[in-house]
PDB file of C-alpha atoms in Angstrom:
ATOM      1  CA  MET A   2     -93.212  -1.362  37.477  1.00  0.00           C
ATOM      2  CA  LYS A   3     -93.486  -3.500  33.904  1.00  0.00           C
ATOM      3  CA  LYS A   4     -96.397  -0.742  33.142  1.00  0.00           C
ATOM      4  CA  GLN A   5     -94.005   2.191  33.331  1.00  0.00           C
ATOM      5  CA  LEU A   6     -91.306   0.545  31.838  1.00  0.00           C
ATOM      6  CA  ASP A   7     -92.774  -0.041  28.810  1.00  0.00           C
ATOM      7  CA  LYS A   8     -94.825   3.133  28.529  1.00  0.00           C
ATOM      8  CA  GLU A   9     -91.576   4.560  28.984  1.00  0.00           C
ATOM      9  CA  LEU A  10     -89.984   2.639  26.074  1.00  0.00           C
ATOM     10  CA  GLU A  11     -92.638   2.414  23.662  1.00  0.00           C
ATOM     11  CA  HIS A  12     -90.976   5.042  21.299  1.00  0.00           C
ATOM     12  CA  LEU A  13     -88.164   2.471  21.095  1.00  0.00           C
ATOM     13  CA  ARG A  14     -88.668   0.894  17.428  1.00  0.00           C
ATOM     14  CA  PHE A  15     -86.749  -1.686  15.685  1.00  0.00           C
ATOM     15  CA  THR A  16     -86.458  -0.363  12.099  1.00  0.00           C
ATOM     16  CA  LYS A  17     -83.458  -2.590  10.420  1.00  0.00           C
ATOM     17  CA  GLN A  18     -85.370  -5.737   9.030  1.00  0.00           C
ATOM     18  CA  ARG A  19     -84.470  -4.521   5.514  1.00  0.00           C
ATOM     19  CA  ASN A  20     -80.709  -4.956   6.654  1.00  0.00           C
ATOM     20  CA  VAL A  21     -81.273  -8.438   8.877  1.00  0.00           C
ATOM     21  CA  ILE A  22     -82.776  -9.435   5.541  1.00  0.00           C
ATOM     22  CA  ASP A  23     -79.910  -8.463   3.408  1.00  0.00           C
ATOM     23  CA  GLN A  24     -78.222  -9.972   5.496  1.00  0.00           C
ATOM     24  CA  ILE A  25     -78.976 -13.275   5.903  1.00  0.00           C
ATOM     25  CA  SER A  26     -79.728 -13.412   1.766  1.00  0.00           C
ATOM     26  CA  LYS A  27     -75.504 -12.219   1.316  1.00  0.00           C
ATOM     27  CA  PRO A  28     -74.034 -16.018   0.870  1.00  0.00           C
ATOM     28  CA  THR A  29     -70.802 -16.964   3.114  1.00  0.00           C
ATOM     29  CA  TRP A  30     -67.674 -16.816   1.020  1.00  0.00           C
ATOM     30  CA  LYS A  31     -68.228 -21.255   1.843  1.00  0.00           C
ATOM     31  CA  GLN A  32     -71.366 -20.530  -0.110  1.00  0.00           C
ATOM     32  CA  ARG A  33     -70.113 -19.062  -2.780  1.00  0.00           C
ATOM     33  CA  LEU A  34     -67.372 -21.390  -2.708  1.00  0.00           C
ATOM     34  CA  ASN A  35     -69.639 -24.410  -3.084  1.00  0.00           C
ATOM     35  CA  SER A  36     -72.201 -23.163  -5.786  1.00  0.00           C
ATOM     36  CA  LEU A  37     -68.946 -22.278  -8.175  1.00  0.00           C
ATOM     37  CA  TRP A  38     -68.436 -25.870  -7.176  1.00  0.00           C
ATOM     38  CA  HIS A  39     -71.736 -27.068  -8.594  1.00  0.00           C
ATOM     39  CA  LYS A  40     -71.788 -24.544 -10.680  1.00  0.00           C
ATOM     40  CA  GLU A  41     -74.121 -25.788 -14.186  1.00  0.00           C
ATOM     41  CA  ILE A  42     -71.934 -25.267 -17.354  1.00  0.00           C
ATOM     42  CA  GLU A  43     -73.532 -26.285 -20.775  1.00  0.00           C
ATOM     43  CA  ILE A  44     -71.325 -27.104 -23.650  1.00  0.00           C
ATOM     44  CA  PRO A  45     -72.550 -26.738 -27.106  1.00  0.00           C
ATOM     45  CA  LEU A  46     -71.080 -30.309 -28.520  1.00  0.00           C
ATOM     46  CA  LEU A  47     -71.058 -29.117 -31.687  1.00  0.00           C
ATOM     47  CA  PRO A  48     -68.384 -26.394 -32.114  1.00  0.00           C
ATOM     48  CA  VAL A  49     -65.874 -27.430 -29.340  1.00  0.00           C
ATOM     49  CA  ALA A  50     -65.777 -31.136 -31.262  1.00  0.00           C
ATOM     50  CA  ALA A  51     -65.037 -28.584 -33.977  1.00  0.00           C
ATOM     51  CA  VAL A  52     -62.249 -26.440 -32.460  1.00  0.00           C
ATOM     52  CA  GLY A  53     -61.049 -29.988 -31.414  1.00  0.00           C
ATOM     53  CA  MET A  54     -60.921 -31.844 -35.254  1.00  0.00           C
ATOM     54  CA  LEU A  55     -59.239 -28.446 -35.855  1.00  0.00           C
ATOM     55  CA  ILE A  56     -56.725 -28.006 -33.323  1.00  0.00           C
ATOM     56  CA  VAL A  57     -55.419 -31.911 -34.618  1.00  0.00           C
ATOM     57  CA  LEU A  58     -55.646 -31.404 -38.051  1.00  0.00           C
ATOM     58  CA  LEU A  59     -53.892 -28.479 -37.719  1.00  0.00           C
ATOM     59  CA  ALA A  60     -51.368 -30.538 -35.700  1.00  0.00           C
ATOM     60  CA  SER A  61     -51.384 -33.421 -37.853  1.00  0.00           C
ATOM     61  CA  LEU A  62     -50.238 -31.153 -40.812  1.00  0.00           C
ATOM     62  CA  THR A  63     -47.676 -29.213 -38.971  1.00  0.00           C
ATOM     63  CA  PHE A  64     -45.847 -32.826 -38.305  1.00  0.00           C
ATOM     64  CA  ALA A  65     -46.562 -34.386 -41.651  1.00  0.00           C
ATOM     65  CA  ASP A  66     -44.388 -30.962 -42.397  1.00  0.00           C
ATOM     66  CA  ASN A  67     -41.161 -32.001 -40.915  1.00  0.00           C
ATOM     67  CA  GLU A  68     -38.820 -33.150 -42.487  1.00  0.00           C
ATOM     68  CA  ILE A  69     -38.143 -36.267 -40.352  1.00  0.00           C
ATOM     69  CA  SER A  70     -34.071 -36.956 -41.232  1.00  0.00           C
ATOM     70  CA  TYR A  71     -32.920 -40.547 -40.453  1.00  0.00           C
ATOM     71  CA  THR A  72     -29.017 -41.367 -40.616  1.00  0.00           C
ATOM     72  CA  THR A  73     -27.597 -43.448 -42.757  1.00  0.00           C
ATOM     73  CA  ARG A  74     -24.900 -45.783 -42.222  1.00  0.00           C
ATOM     74  CA  ASP A  75     -22.439 -47.959 -44.368  1.00  0.00           C
ATOM     75  CA  SER A  76     -22.606 -51.175 -42.321  1.00  0.00           C
ATOM     76  CA  LYS A  77     -25.277 -52.408 -39.693  1.00  0.00           C
ATOM     77  CA  GLU A  78     -22.590 -54.709 -38.868  1.00  0.00           C
ATOM     78  CA  THR A  79     -23.128 -54.598 -34.269  1.00  0.00           C
ATOM     79  CA  ILE A  80     -20.689 -55.167 -31.496  1.00  0.00           C
ATOM     80  CA  LYS A  81     -21.600 -57.303 -28.131  1.00  0.00           C
ATOM     81  CA  ILE A  82     -18.796 -55.388 -25.527  1.00  0.00           C
ATOM     82  CA  GLY A  83     -19.456 -56.290 -21.649  1.00  0.00           C
ATOM     83  CA  GLY A  84     -23.361 -57.426 -22.882  1.00  0.00           C
ATOM     84  CA  ASN A  85     -23.713 -53.990 -24.233  1.00  0.00           C
ATOM     85  CA  VAL A  86     -24.244 -54.207 -28.450  1.00  0.00           C
ATOM     86  CA  TYR A  87     -22.602 -50.966 -29.663  1.00  0.00           C
ATOM     87  CA  TRP A  88     -22.530 -49.881 -33.893  1.00  0.00           C
ATOM     88  CA  LYS A  89     -19.382 -51.260 -34.755  1.00  0.00           C
ATOM     89  CA  GLU A  90     -18.485 -48.476 -36.457  1.00  0.00           C
ATOM     90  CA  ASP A  91     -19.526 -45.719 -33.711  1.00  0.00           C
ATOM     91  CA  TYR A  92     -17.846 -47.688 -31.765  1.00  0.00           C
ATOM     92  CA  GLU A  93     -14.531 -47.921 -33.780  1.00  0.00           C
ATOM     93  CA  LYS A  94     -15.001 -44.244 -34.024  1.00  0.00           C
ATOM     94  CA  LEU A  95     -14.823 -43.695 -30.471  1.00  0.00           C
ATOM     95  CA  VAL A  96     -11.510 -46.232 -29.664  1.00  0.00           C
ATOM     96  CA  LYS A  97      -9.557 -44.790 -32.061  1.00  0.00           C
ATOM     97  CA  LYS A  98     -10.772 -41.640 -30.840  1.00  0.00           C
ATOM     98  CA  TYR A  99      -9.615 -42.139 -27.684  1.00  0.00           C
ATOM     99  CA  GLU A 100      -6.425 -44.134 -28.797  1.00  0.00           C
ATOM    100  CA  ASN A 101      -5.534 -40.589 -30.052  1.00  0.00           C
TER     101      ASN A 101
ATOM    102  CA  MET B  11     -97.447 -24.416   8.464  1.00  0.00           C
ATOM    103  CA  HIS B  12     -95.957 -23.412  11.929  1.00  0.00           C
ATOM    104  CA  LEU B  13     -93.876 -19.863  11.512  1.00  0.00           C
ATOM    105  CA  VAL B  14     -90.564 -21.808  12.252  1.00  0.00           C
ATOM    106  CA  GLU B  15     -90.954 -24.389   9.878  1.00  0.00           C
ATOM    107  CA  ARG B  16     -92.022 -21.715   8.109  1.00  0.00           C
ATOM    108  CA  LEU B  17     -88.380 -19.651   8.894  1.00  0.00           C
ATOM    109  CA  LYS B  18     -87.027 -22.686   7.791  1.00  0.00           C
ATOM    110  CA  GLN B  19     -88.213 -22.914   3.997  1.00  0.00           C
ATOM    111  CA  LYS B  20     -86.572 -19.146   4.423  1.00  0.00           C
ATOM    112  CA  GLU B  21     -90.374 -17.378   3.562  1.00  0.00           C
ATOM    113  CA  GLU B  22     -88.929 -13.673   3.790  1.00  0.00           C
ATOM    114  CA  GLU B  23     -92.644 -12.860   5.170  1.00  0.00           C
ATOM    115  CA  ALA B  24     -92.092 -15.149   7.775  1.00  0.00           C
ATOM    116  CA  TYR B  25     -88.764 -13.158   8.716  1.00  0.00           C
ATOM    117  CA  PHE B  26     -90.293 -10.175   8.971  1.00  0.00           C
ATOM    118  CA  GLU B  27     -93.315 -11.807  11.069  1.00  0.00           C
ATOM    119  CA  VAL B  28     -91.108 -12.518  13.745  1.00  0.00           C
ATOM    120  CA  MET B  29     -89.493  -9.215  13.591  1.00  0.00           C
ATOM    121  CA  ASP B  30     -92.600  -7.102  13.555  1.00  0.00           C
ATOM    122  CA  ALA B  31     -93.330  -9.575  16.667  1.00  0.00           C
ATOM    123  CA  TYR B  32     -90.153 -10.070  18.788  1.00  0.00           C
ATOM    124  CA  GLY B  33     -88.071  -6.694  17.473  1.00  0.00           C
ATOM    125  CA  ASP B  34     -89.332  -4.067  20.015  1.00  0.00           C
ATOM    126  CA  TYR B  35     -89.418  -6.166  22.753  1.00  0.00           C
ATOM    127  CA  LEU B  36     -85.269  -7.219  22.329  1.00  0.00           C
ATOM    128  CA  LEU B  37     -84.703  -3.817  21.016  1.00  0.00           C
ATOM    129  CA  ARG B  38     -86.055  -2.427  25.180  1.00  0.00           C
ATOM    130  CA  THR B  39     -84.418  -5.325  26.355  1.00  0.00           C
ATOM    131  CA  ALA B  40     -80.775  -4.317  25.011  1.00  0.00           C
ATOM    132  CA  PHE B  41     -81.907  -0.705  25.482  1.00  0.00           C
ATOM    133  CA  LEU B  42     -82.194  -1.317  28.835  1.00  0.00           C
ATOM    134  CA  LEU B  43     -78.856  -2.766  28.896  1.00  0.00           C
ATOM    135  CA  LEU B  44     -76.598  -1.037  26.704  1.00  0.00           C
ATOM    136  CA  LYS B  45     -77.823   2.419  27.479  1.00  0.00           C
ATOM    137  CA  ASP B  46     -77.521   3.138  23.474  1.00  0.00           C
ATOM    138  CA  TYR B  47     -79.628   3.162  21.253  1.00  0.00           C
ATOM    139  CA  GLN B  48     -77.657   2.750  18.154  1.00  0.00           C
ATOM    140  CA  LEU B  49     -75.839   0.123  19.960  1.00  0.00           C
ATOM    141  CA  ALA B  50     -79.213  -1.600  21.040  1.00  0.00           C
ATOM    142  CA  GLU B  51     -80.460  -1.514  17.969  1.00  0.00           C
ATOM    143  CA  ASP B  52     -77.396  -2.780  16.208  1.00  0.00           C
ATOM    144  CA  THR B  53     -77.452  -5.880  18.552  1.00  0.00           C
ATOM    145  CA  VAL B  54     -80.854  -7.118  17.823  1.00  0.00           C
ATOM    146  CA  GLN B  55     -79.818  -6.779  14.187  1.00  0.00           C
ATOM    147  CA  ASP B  56     -77.047  -9.484  15.440  1.00  0.00           C
ATOM    148  CA  THR B  57     -79.514 -11.463  17.337  1.00  0.00           C
ATOM    149  CA  PHE B  58     -82.109 -11.720  13.914  1.00  0.00           C
ATOM    150  CA  VAL B  59     -79.270 -12.370  11.644  1.00  0.00           C
ATOM    151  CA  MET B  60     -77.890 -14.785  14.166  1.00  0.00           C
ATOM    152  CA  ALA B  61     -80.751 -16.403  14.816  1.00  0.00           C
ATOM    153  CA  PHE B  62     -81.646 -17.568  11.498  1.00  0.00           C
ATOM    154  CA  LYS B  63     -78.778 -18.629  10.351  1.00  0.00           C
ATOM    155  CA  LYS B  64     -78.867 -20.954  13.144  1.00  0.00           C
ATOM    156  CA  LEU B  65     -82.266 -22.068  13.054  1.00  0.00           C
ATOM    157  CA  ASP B  66     -81.560 -26.102  13.079  1.00  0.00           C
ATOM    158  CA  GLN B  67     -80.442 -24.999  16.944  1.00  0.00           C
ATOM    159  CA  LEU B  68     -83.789 -24.318  18.233  1.00  0.00           C
ATOM    160  CA  GLU B  69     -84.875 -27.428  19.888  1.00  0.00           C
ATOM    161  CA  ASP B  70     -88.395 -26.613  21.233  1.00  0.00           C
ATOM    162  CA  GLU B  71     -90.265 -24.521  18.591  1.00  0.00           C
ATOM    163  CA  GLU B  72     -92.752 -23.433  20.767  1.00  0.00           C
ATOM    164  CA  LYS B  73     -89.413 -21.708  22.935  1.00  0.00           C
ATOM    165  CA  LEU B  74     -88.590 -18.906  20.071  1.00  0.00           C
ATOM    166  CA  LYS B  75     -88.738 -16.102  22.325  1.00  0.00           C
ATOM    167  CA  SER B  76     -87.021 -17.198  24.807  1.00  0.00           C
ATOM    168  CA  TRP B  77     -84.248 -18.627  22.318  1.00  0.00           C
ATOM    169  CA  LEU B  78     -83.990 -15.382  20.903  1.00  0.00           C
ATOM    170  CA  THR B  79     -83.462 -13.620  23.828  1.00  0.00           C
ATOM    171  CA  THR B  80     -80.796 -15.839  25.292  1.00  0.00           C
ATOM    172  CA  ILE B  81     -79.522 -15.028  22.092  1.00  0.00           C
ATOM    173  CA  LEU B  82     -79.589 -10.763  22.687  1.00  0.00           C
ATOM    174  CA  LEU B  83     -78.286 -11.851  26.249  1.00  0.00           C
ATOM    175  CA  ASN B  84     -75.318 -12.923  25.040  1.00  0.00           C
ATOM    176  CA  ARG B  85     -74.311 -10.350  22.202  1.00  0.00           C
ATOM    177  CA  CYS B  86     -75.373  -7.516  24.662  1.00  0.00           C
ATOM    178  CA  ARG B  87     -72.841  -9.113  27.140  1.00  0.00           C
ATOM    179  CA  SER B  88     -70.422  -9.468  24.283  1.00  0.00           C
ATOM    180  CA  GLN B  89     -70.879  -5.758  23.420  1.00  0.00           C
ATOM    181  CA  MET B  90     -69.935  -4.774  27.338  1.00  0.00           C
ATOM    182  CA  ARG B  91     -67.361  -6.402  27.185  1.00  0.00           C
ATOM    183  CA  LYS B  92     -66.300  -4.909  24.301  1.00  0.00           C
ATOM    184  CA  TRP B  93     -67.310  -1.475  25.404  1.00  0.00           C
ATOM    185  CA  ASN B  94     -64.832  -1.798  28.509  1.00  0.00           C
ATOM    186  CA  TRP B  95     -62.054  -2.615  26.788  1.00  0.00           C
ATOM    187  CA  LYS B  96     -62.898   0.350  24.747  1.00  0.00           C
ATOM    188  CA  VAL B  97     -63.172   2.815  27.575  1.00  0.00           C
ATOM    189  CA  LEU B  98     -59.554   1.001  29.022  1.00  0.00           C
ATOM    190  CA  LEU B  99     -58.026   1.727  25.944  1.00  0.00           C
ATOM    191  CA  ALA B 100     -59.435   4.805  24.574  1.00  0.00           C
ATOM    192  CA  PRO B 101     -60.775   6.796  27.105  1.00  0.00           C
ATOM    193  CA  LEU B 102     -60.312  10.264  25.828  1.00  0.00           C
ATOM    194  CA  ASP B 103     -61.528   9.664  22.485  1.00  0.00           C
ATOM    195  CA  LEU B 104     -64.933   8.774  24.961  1.00  0.00           C
ATOM    196  CA  ILE B 105     -64.972  11.515  26.266  1.00  0.00           C
ATOM    197  CA  GLU B 106     -64.748  13.258  23.557  1.00  0.00           C
ATOM    198  CA  ARG B 107     -67.542  11.404  21.743  1.00  0.00           C
ATOM    199  CA  THR B 108     -69.477  12.082  24.924  1.00  0.00           C
ATOM    200  CA  LYS B 109     -69.336  16.033  24.871  1.00  0.00           C
ATOM    201  CA  ALA B 110     -70.237  16.113  21.396  1.00  0.00           C
ATOM    202  CA  ASP B 111     -73.393  14.374  21.649  1.00  0.00           C
ATOM    203  CA  ASN B 112     -73.823  16.281  24.625  1.00  0.00           C
ATOM    204  CA  GLN B 113     -73.928  19.414  22.402  1.00  0.00           C
ATOM    205  CA  ALA B 114     -75.578  17.951  19.486  1.00  0.00           C
ATOM    206  CA  LEU B 115     -79.004  18.649  22.362  1.00  0.00           C
ATOM    207  CA  ASN B 116     -80.976  20.745  20.983  1.00  0.00           C
ATOM    208  CA  PRO B 117     -83.414  22.801  23.721  1.00  0.00           C
ATOM    209  CA  GLU B 118     -86.609  20.174  22.756  1.00  0.00           C
ATOM    210  CA  ASN B 119     -84.381  17.405  23.205  1.00  0.00           C
ATOM    211  CA  ALA B 120     -82.605  18.465  26.304  1.00  0.00           C
ATOM    212  CA  LEU B 121     -86.349  18.961  28.158  1.00  0.00           C
ATOM    213  CA  LEU B 122     -86.985  15.195  26.724  1.00  0.00           C
ATOM    214  CA  PHE B 123     -83.698  14.225  28.007  1.00  0.00           C
ATOM    215  CA  SER B 124     -84.178  15.733  31.635  1.00  0.00           C
ATOM    216  CA  GLU B 125     -87.520  14.023  32.174  1.00  0.00           C
ATOM    217  CA  TRP B 126     -86.065  11.161  30.744  1.00  0.00           C
ATOM    218  CA  HIS B 127     -83.641  11.597  33.056  1.00  0.00           C
ATOM    219  CA  GLU B 128     -86.374  10.603  35.814  1.00  0.00           C
ATOM    220  CA  SER B 129     -87.102   7.422  34.694  1.00  0.00           C
ATOM    221  CA  ILE B 130     -86.834   4.301  35.879  1.00  0.00           C
ATOM    222  CA  SER B 131     -85.146   3.121  32.735  1.00  0.00           C
ATOM    223  CA  THR B 132     -82.617   5.961  32.868  1.00  0.00           C
ATOM    224  CA  SER B 133     -82.317   4.573  37.386  1.00  0.00           C
ATOM    225  CA  ILE B 134     -81.983   0.924  36.215  1.00  0.00           C
ATOM    226  CA  GLN B 135     -79.133   1.889  33.444  1.00  0.00           C
ATOM    227  CA  GLN B 136     -77.253   3.682  35.992  1.00  0.00           C
ATOM    228  CA  LEU B 137     -76.786  -0.039  37.972  1.00  0.00           C
ATOM    229  CA  ASP B 138     -73.835  -2.017  37.563  1.00  0.00           C
ATOM    230  CA  TYR B 139     -74.474  -4.199  34.048  1.00  0.00           C
ATOM    231  CA  LYS B 140     -74.925  -7.734  37.199  1.00  0.00           C
ATOM    232  CA  TYR B 141     -78.106  -5.523  38.615  1.00  0.00           C
ATOM    233  CA  ARG B 142     -79.031  -4.111  35.729  1.00  0.00           C
ATOM    234  CA  GLU B 143     -79.330  -7.655  34.071  1.00  0.00           C
ATOM    235  CA  VAL B 144     -81.411  -9.105  37.096  1.00  0.00           C
ATOM    236  CA  ILE B 145     -83.400  -6.135  36.888  1.00  0.00           C
ATOM    237  CA  THR B 146     -84.043  -6.001  33.256  1.00  0.00           C
ATOM    238  CA  LEU B 147     -84.673  -9.606  33.330  1.00  0.00           C
ATOM    239  CA  PHE B 148     -87.136  -9.498  36.442  1.00  0.00           C
ATOM    240  CA  TYR B 149     -88.941  -6.287  35.350  1.00  0.00           C
ATOM    241  CA  PHE B 150     -89.083  -6.044  32.041  1.00  0.00           C
ATOM    242  CA  ASN B 151     -88.909  -9.610  30.669  1.00  0.00           C
ATOM    243  CA  GLU B 152     -91.300 -10.900  33.459  1.00  0.00           C
ATOM    244  CA  MET B 153     -88.332 -13.741  34.138  1.00  0.00           C
ATOM    245  CA  LYS B 154     -89.199 -16.468  36.919  1.00  0.00           C
ATOM    246  CA  ILE B 155     -85.579 -16.805  38.627  1.00  0.00           C
ATOM    247  CA  LYS B 156     -85.821 -20.026  38.134  1.00  0.00           C
ATOM    248  CA  ASP B 157     -85.629 -19.209  34.277  1.00  0.00           C
ATOM    249  CA  ILE B 158     -83.151 -16.093  34.943  1.00  0.00           C
ATOM    250  CA  ALA B 159     -80.748 -17.891  36.406  1.00  0.00           C
ATOM    251  CA  LEU B 160     -81.291 -20.387  33.469  1.00  0.00           C
ATOM    252  CA  PHE B 161     -80.733 -17.579  31.496  1.00  0.00           C
ATOM    253  CA  THR B 162     -77.536 -15.975  32.357  1.00  0.00           C
ATOM    254  CA  ASN B 163     -75.796 -19.606  33.986  1.00  0.00           C
ATOM    255  CA  THR B 164     -76.127 -18.615  37.938  1.00  0.00           C
ATOM    256  CA  ASN B 165     -77.914 -20.665  40.186  1.00  0.00           C
ATOM    257  CA  GLU B 166     -81.089 -19.381  41.755  1.00  0.00           C
ATOM    258  CA  ASN B 167     -79.922 -18.176  44.771  1.00  0.00           C
ATOM    259  CA  THR B 168     -76.792 -16.138  43.463  1.00  0.00           C
ATOM    260  CA  VAL B 169     -79.941 -14.289  40.986  1.00  0.00           C
ATOM    261  CA  LYS B 170     -81.666 -13.816  44.242  1.00  0.00           C
ATOM    262  CA  SER B 171     -79.345 -11.860  45.857  1.00  0.00           C
ATOM    263  CA  LYS B 172     -78.762 -10.170  43.190  1.00  0.00           C
ATOM    264  CA  LEU B 173     -81.261  -9.147  42.563  1.00  0.00           C
ATOM    265  CA  LYS B 174     -81.842  -7.887  46.308  1.00  0.00           C
ATOM    266  CA  ARG B 175     -78.773  -5.797  45.814  1.00  0.00           C
ATOM    267  CA  ALA B 176     -80.008  -4.276  42.689  1.00  0.00           C
ATOM    268  CA  ARG B 177     -83.874  -3.446  44.345  1.00  0.00           C
ATOM    269  CA  LEU B 178     -81.755  -1.663  47.126  1.00  0.00           C
ATOM    270  CA  LEU B 179     -79.131   0.206  45.134  1.00  0.00           C
ATOM    271  CA  LEU B 180     -82.605   1.339  42.463  1.00  0.00           C
ATOM    272  CA  LYS B 181     -84.498   2.380  45.559  1.00  0.00           C
ATOM    273  CA  GLU B 182     -81.377   4.679  46.386  1.00  0.00           C
ATOM    274  CA  ILE B 183     -81.504   6.158  42.632  1.00  0.00           C
ATOM    275  CA  LEU B 184     -85.243   6.300  42.412  1.00  0.00           C
ATOM    276  CA  PRO B 185     -86.904   9.197  44.124  1.00  0.00           C
ATOM    277  CA  GLU B 186     -88.602   8.624  47.331  1.00  0.00           C
ATOM    278  CA  GLY B 187     -92.353   6.921  46.602  1.00  0.00           C
ATOM    279  CA  SER B 188     -92.037   7.123  42.989  1.00  0.00           C
ATOM    280  CA  ILE B 189     -92.267   3.623  42.249  1.00  0.00           C
ATOM    281  CA  ASP B 190     -92.923   0.536  44.222  1.00  0.00           C
ATOM    282  CA  ILE B 191     -90.328  -1.883  43.946  1.00  0.00           C
TER     283      ILE B 191
END
């Protein structure tokens, strides 16, 4: 019976070897993610350093151009109320405002 | 280096060697079980892909062939379950497809088909899956009852009774005196 079966089925040949190879060499999403995570990248030191320095320089120039305004006060007298310290001038102004 | 070692090293040549050695054998087994050449070939392809990806699970390197056969049997069972659902859910579609397949036979193929129809393999394919499986494993794969029980996850007595029933059914299908079972 085995011989007969072998004879009957001898024309059946497996032909999808290439498909198998293609499928096993195709990376899974996990492998892809892993390879992306472990991807080696080269950062050229000189250009990156140059760009970094340029950014710092530009930022410092931008801030240098801005005028910083300070409020000037006539008196530097302070007043202590309820454990808090206020400028006397401001305090009086506020009190006056609420009294009116 | 041993073939399995080479497979684990992902040598392409080793993959081809395994497929050349066992591809036809697995395809013929799958064809007897699934009764469809395309489906059988796809199933063997899946078997190899799964086996090559899970080579670490192969405990005994000498048992590569039986390990591949186990994977194939599981794949075939799963295909049969899918097929049963398909038949249940879309019987009309299947009938149409079968009709189209039959109409596609040219005279030469029709002659081959009629000869094929009287063959042992076709007779085996007419049996229910549970009988087809034991008959195939016993006669085509030349497995011992003990091994069939192991492969099909049943006990030896169940295999023996299935085999006995399968032989009787096969005798009814095959022309009288055509072959000794």
